[in-house]
Coordinates of C-alpha atoms in Angstrom, one line a residue:
M1 CA -36.4 -11.2 -2.0
I2 CA -34.1 -13.0 -4.4
L3 CA -32.8 -9.7 -5.7
F4 CA -31.2 -8.9 -2.3
L5 CA -28.4 -11.5 -2.6
P6 CA -26.8 -10.2 -5.8
I7 CA -27.1 -6.6 -4.6
G8 CA -25.5 -7.6 -1.2
L9 CA -22.7 -9.4 -2.9
L10 CA -22.1 -6.4 -5.2
L11 CA -22.0 -4.1 -2.3
L12 CA -19.6 -6.4 -0.5
V13 CA -17.2 -6.5 -3.4
F14 CA -17.4 -2.7 -3.8
G15 CA -16.7 -2.2 -0.1
L16 CA -13.7 -4.4 -0.1
W17 CA -12.3 -2.7 -3.2
Y18 CA -12.9 0.7 -1.7
Y19 CA -11.2 -0.3 1.6
R20 CA -8.1 -1.7 -0.2
R21 CA -7.8 0.8 -3.1
G22 CA -5.3 3.2 -1.5
S23 CA -2.9 0.7 0.1
T24 CA -0.4 -1.4 -1.8
L25 CA 1.9 -1.7 1.2
T26 CA 2.7 -5.3 2.1
R27 CA 3.5 -6.7 5.5
A28 CA 7.1 -7.3 4.4
C29 CA 7.8 -3.5 3.7
R30 CA 8.9 -1.5 6.7
W31 CA 10.0 1.9 5.6
R32 CA 12.3 3.9 7.8
L33 CA 13.1 7.6 7.3
E34 CA 16.8 8.2 7.0
R35 CA 17.3 11.8 7.7
H36 CA 21.1 11.6 7.8
I37 CA 21.0 10.8 4.1
G38 CA 18.3 13.3 3.1
P39 CA 15.1 14.9 4.3
A40 CA 12.9 12.5 2.4
H41 CA 15.0 9.4 1.9
Y42 CA 13.4 6.1 3.0
R43 CA 15.0 2.7 3.2
C44 CA 13.0 -0.6 3.7
A45 CA 14.2 -2.5 6.8
A46 CA 13.0 -5.8 5.3
C47 CA 14.6 -5.8 1.8
G48 CA 16.9 -2.8 1.6
A49 CA 15.1 -0.9 -1.2
E50 CA 15.7 2.8 -1.1
V51 CA 13.6 5.7 -2.4
D52 CA 13.5 9.5 -2.3
T53 CA 10.0 10.9 -2.0
A54 CA 8.5 14.4 -2.2
P55 CA 8.6 16.3 1.1
G56 CA 5.6 15.2 3.3
Q57 CA 5.0 11.9 1.4
E58 CA 5.8 8.4 2.4
P59 CA 6.3 5.4 0.2
N60 CA 3.4 2.9 0.1
S61 CA 4.6 0.4 -2.5
C62 CA 6.9 -2.6 -2.2
L63 CA 10.0 -1.9 -4.2
R64 CA 11.7 -5.2 -3.8
P65 CA 13.8 -6.2 -6.8
G66 CA 11.9 -8.9 -8.8
R67 CA 8.5 -8.1 -7.4
V68 CA 5.9 -7.3 -10.1
Q69 CA 4.0 -4.0 -9.5
E70 CA 0.3 -4.3 -10.0

């Protein structure tokens, strides 16, 4: 019985990690596709960061100047 608590906590931590592992997008980032500049050119509406991506991909990281990437 006492073994269930550590196993449950371990499963909870693993589940939270699995859920968040693919997303580094923050609430402040709002990427907009700007086709008049290029077919894969994105600009963040919140901070103004710009990035060109490979066709079919979207940015998922915050590129604000001064922000430390994890």
